[in-house]
Short mmCIF file of N, CA and C in Angstrom, two decimals:
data_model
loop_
_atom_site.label_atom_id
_atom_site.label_comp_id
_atom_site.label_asym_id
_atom_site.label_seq_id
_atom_site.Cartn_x
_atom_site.Cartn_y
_atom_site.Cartn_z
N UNK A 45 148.81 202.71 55.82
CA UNK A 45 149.82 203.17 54.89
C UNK A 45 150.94 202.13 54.84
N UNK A 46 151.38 201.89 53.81
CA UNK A 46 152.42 200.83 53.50
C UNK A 46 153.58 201.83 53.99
N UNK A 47 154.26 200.42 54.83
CA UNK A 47 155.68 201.51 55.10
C UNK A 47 156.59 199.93 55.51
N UNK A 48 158.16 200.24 55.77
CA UNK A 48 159.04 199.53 56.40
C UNK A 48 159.48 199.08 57.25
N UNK A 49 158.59 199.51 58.50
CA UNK A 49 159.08 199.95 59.81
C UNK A 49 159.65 198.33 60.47
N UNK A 50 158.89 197.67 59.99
CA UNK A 50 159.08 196.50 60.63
C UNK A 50 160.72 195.95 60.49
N UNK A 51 160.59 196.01 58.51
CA UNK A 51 161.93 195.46 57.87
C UNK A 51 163.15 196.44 58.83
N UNK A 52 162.74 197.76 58.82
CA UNK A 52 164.29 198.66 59.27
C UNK A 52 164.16 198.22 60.90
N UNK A 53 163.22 198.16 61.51
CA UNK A 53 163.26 197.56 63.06
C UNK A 53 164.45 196.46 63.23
N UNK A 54 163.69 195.59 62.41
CA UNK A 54 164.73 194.23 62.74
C UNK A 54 165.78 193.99 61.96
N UNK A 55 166.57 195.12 61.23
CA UNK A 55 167.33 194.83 60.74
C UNK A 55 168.38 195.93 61.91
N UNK A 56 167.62 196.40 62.67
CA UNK A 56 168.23 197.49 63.95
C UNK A 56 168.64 196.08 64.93
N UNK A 57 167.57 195.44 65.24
CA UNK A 57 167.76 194.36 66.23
C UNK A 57 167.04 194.60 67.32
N UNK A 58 166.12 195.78 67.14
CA UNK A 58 164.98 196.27 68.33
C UNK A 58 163.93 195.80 68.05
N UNK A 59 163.49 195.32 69.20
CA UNK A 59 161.72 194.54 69.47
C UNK A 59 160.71 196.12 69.62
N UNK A 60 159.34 195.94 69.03
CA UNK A 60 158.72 196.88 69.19
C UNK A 60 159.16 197.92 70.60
N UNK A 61 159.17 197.04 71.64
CA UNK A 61 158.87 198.14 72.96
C UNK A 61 160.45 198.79 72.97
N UNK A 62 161.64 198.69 72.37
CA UNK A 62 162.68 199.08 72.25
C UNK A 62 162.74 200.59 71.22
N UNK A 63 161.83 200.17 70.21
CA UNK A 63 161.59 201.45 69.04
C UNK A 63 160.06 202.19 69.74
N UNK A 64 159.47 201.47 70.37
CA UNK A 64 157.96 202.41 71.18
C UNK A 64 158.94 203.42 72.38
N UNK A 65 160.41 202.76 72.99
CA UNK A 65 160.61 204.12 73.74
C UNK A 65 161.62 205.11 73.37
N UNK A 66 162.00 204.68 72.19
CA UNK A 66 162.57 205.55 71.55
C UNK A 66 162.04 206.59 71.02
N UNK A 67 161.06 206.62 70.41
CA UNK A 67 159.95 207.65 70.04
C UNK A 67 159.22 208.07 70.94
N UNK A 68 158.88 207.35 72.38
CA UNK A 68 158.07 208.24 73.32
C UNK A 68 156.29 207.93 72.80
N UNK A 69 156.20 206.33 72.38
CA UNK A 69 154.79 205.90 72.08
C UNK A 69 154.70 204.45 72.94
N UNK A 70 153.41 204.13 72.86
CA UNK A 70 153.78 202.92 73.22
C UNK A 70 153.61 201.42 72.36
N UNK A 71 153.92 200.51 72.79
CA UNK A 71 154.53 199.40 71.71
C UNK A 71 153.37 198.96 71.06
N UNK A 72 152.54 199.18 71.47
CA UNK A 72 150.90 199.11 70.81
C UNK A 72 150.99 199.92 69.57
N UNK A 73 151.73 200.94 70.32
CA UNK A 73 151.40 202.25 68.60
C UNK A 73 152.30 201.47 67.55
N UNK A 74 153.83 201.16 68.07
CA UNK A 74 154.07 200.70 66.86
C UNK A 74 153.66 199.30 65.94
N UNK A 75 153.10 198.60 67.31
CA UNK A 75 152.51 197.39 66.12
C UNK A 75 151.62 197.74 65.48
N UNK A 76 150.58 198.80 65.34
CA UNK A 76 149.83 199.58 64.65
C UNK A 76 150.13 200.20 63.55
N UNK A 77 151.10 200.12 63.64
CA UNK A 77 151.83 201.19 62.26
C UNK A 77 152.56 200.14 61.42
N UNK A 78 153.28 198.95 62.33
CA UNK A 78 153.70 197.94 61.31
C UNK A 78 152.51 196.99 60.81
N UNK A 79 151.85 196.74 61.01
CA UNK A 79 150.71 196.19 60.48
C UNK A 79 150.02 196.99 59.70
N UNK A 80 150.03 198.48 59.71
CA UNK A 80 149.37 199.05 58.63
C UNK A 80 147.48 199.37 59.15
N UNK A 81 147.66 199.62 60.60
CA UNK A 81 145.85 199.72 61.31
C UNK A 81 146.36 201.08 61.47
N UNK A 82 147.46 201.97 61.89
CA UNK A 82 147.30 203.14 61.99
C UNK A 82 147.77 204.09 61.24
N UNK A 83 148.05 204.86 60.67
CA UNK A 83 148.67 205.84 60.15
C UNK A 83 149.75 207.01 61.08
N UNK A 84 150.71 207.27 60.72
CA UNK A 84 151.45 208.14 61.87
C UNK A 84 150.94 209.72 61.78
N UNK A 85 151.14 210.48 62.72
CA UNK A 85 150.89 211.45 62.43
C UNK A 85 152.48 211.85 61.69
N UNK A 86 152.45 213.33 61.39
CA UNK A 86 153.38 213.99 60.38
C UNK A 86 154.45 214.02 61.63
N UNK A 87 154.19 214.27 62.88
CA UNK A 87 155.77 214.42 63.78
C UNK A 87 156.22 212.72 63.87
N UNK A 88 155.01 211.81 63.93
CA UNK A 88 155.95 210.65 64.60
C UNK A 88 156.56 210.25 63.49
N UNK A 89 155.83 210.35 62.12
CA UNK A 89 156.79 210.12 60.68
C UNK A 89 158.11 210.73 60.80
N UNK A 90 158.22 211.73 60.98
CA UNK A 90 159.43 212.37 61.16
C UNK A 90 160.70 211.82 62.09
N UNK A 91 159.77 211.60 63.56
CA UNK A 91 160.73 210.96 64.49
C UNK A 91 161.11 209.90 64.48
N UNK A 92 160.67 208.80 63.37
CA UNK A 92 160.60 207.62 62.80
C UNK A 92 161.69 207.13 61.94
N UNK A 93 161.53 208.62 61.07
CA UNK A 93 162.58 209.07 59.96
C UNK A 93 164.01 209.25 60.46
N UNK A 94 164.21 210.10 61.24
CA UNK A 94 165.21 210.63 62.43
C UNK A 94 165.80 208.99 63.15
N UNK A 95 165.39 208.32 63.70
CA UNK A 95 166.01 207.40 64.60
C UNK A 95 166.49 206.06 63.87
N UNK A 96 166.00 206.23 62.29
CA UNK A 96 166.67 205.38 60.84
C UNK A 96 167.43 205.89 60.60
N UNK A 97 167.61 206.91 60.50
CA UNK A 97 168.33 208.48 59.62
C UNK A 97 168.13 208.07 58.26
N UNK A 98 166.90 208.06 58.07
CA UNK A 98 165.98 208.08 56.68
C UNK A 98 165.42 209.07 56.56
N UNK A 99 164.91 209.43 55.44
CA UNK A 99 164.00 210.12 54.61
C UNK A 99 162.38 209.26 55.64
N UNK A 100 161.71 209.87 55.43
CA UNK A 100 160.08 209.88 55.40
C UNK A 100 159.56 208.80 54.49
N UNK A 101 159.95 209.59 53.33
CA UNK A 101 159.97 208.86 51.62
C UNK A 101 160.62 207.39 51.91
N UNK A 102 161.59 207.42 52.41
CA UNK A 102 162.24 206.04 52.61
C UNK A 102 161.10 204.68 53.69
N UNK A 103 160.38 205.32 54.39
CA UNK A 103 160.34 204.54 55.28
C UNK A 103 158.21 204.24 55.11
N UNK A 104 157.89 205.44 54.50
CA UNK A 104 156.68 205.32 54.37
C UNK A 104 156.56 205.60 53.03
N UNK A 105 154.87 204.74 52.10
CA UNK A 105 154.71 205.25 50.91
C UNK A 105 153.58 205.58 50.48
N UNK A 106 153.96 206.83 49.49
CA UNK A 106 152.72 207.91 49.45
C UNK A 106 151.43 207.58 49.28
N UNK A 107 150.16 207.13 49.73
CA UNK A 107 149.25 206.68 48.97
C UNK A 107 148.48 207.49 48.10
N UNK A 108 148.79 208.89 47.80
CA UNK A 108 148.29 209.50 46.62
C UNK A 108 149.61 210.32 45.97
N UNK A 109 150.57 208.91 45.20
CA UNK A 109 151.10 209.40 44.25
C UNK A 109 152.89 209.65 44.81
#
C-alpha cells in the first residue's frame, strides 16, 4: 500500500527503530511498511495515525478508491 511513513518519519527526525518502539513493532515491521512489502493491520494504521496526529487518509492511500 502506498503510504508516507517514511516522508513523515524523517521529517520527525526518527530512524526506523525510534518509530518501531513507539508503536510497540519491530524496526523490521516498519521497513516493511515503508517500502510497501507489508500492509498494516487496521490498529497499527491507527497507531501510526495517532503518533503523526494524522488522519489514516493522510498517511496511507486507499487502493480501492
Amino acid at each position: 500500500m502506498k503510504n508516507r511513513l517514511r516522508v513523515l518519519r524523517a521529517e520527525k527526525g526518527w530512524t526506523q527503530a525510534e518509530l518501531a518502539d513507539r508503536l510497540g513493532v519491530s524496526r523490521q515491521a516498519v521497513n516493511a511498511l515503508e517500502t510497501e512489502k507489508h500492509d498494516p493491520s487496521l490498529d497499527l494504521a491507527y497507531r501510526i495515525a495517532a503518533q503523526f496526529g494524522a488522519a489514516v487518509e493522510d498517511i496511507f492511500d486507499n487502493p480501492h478508491g
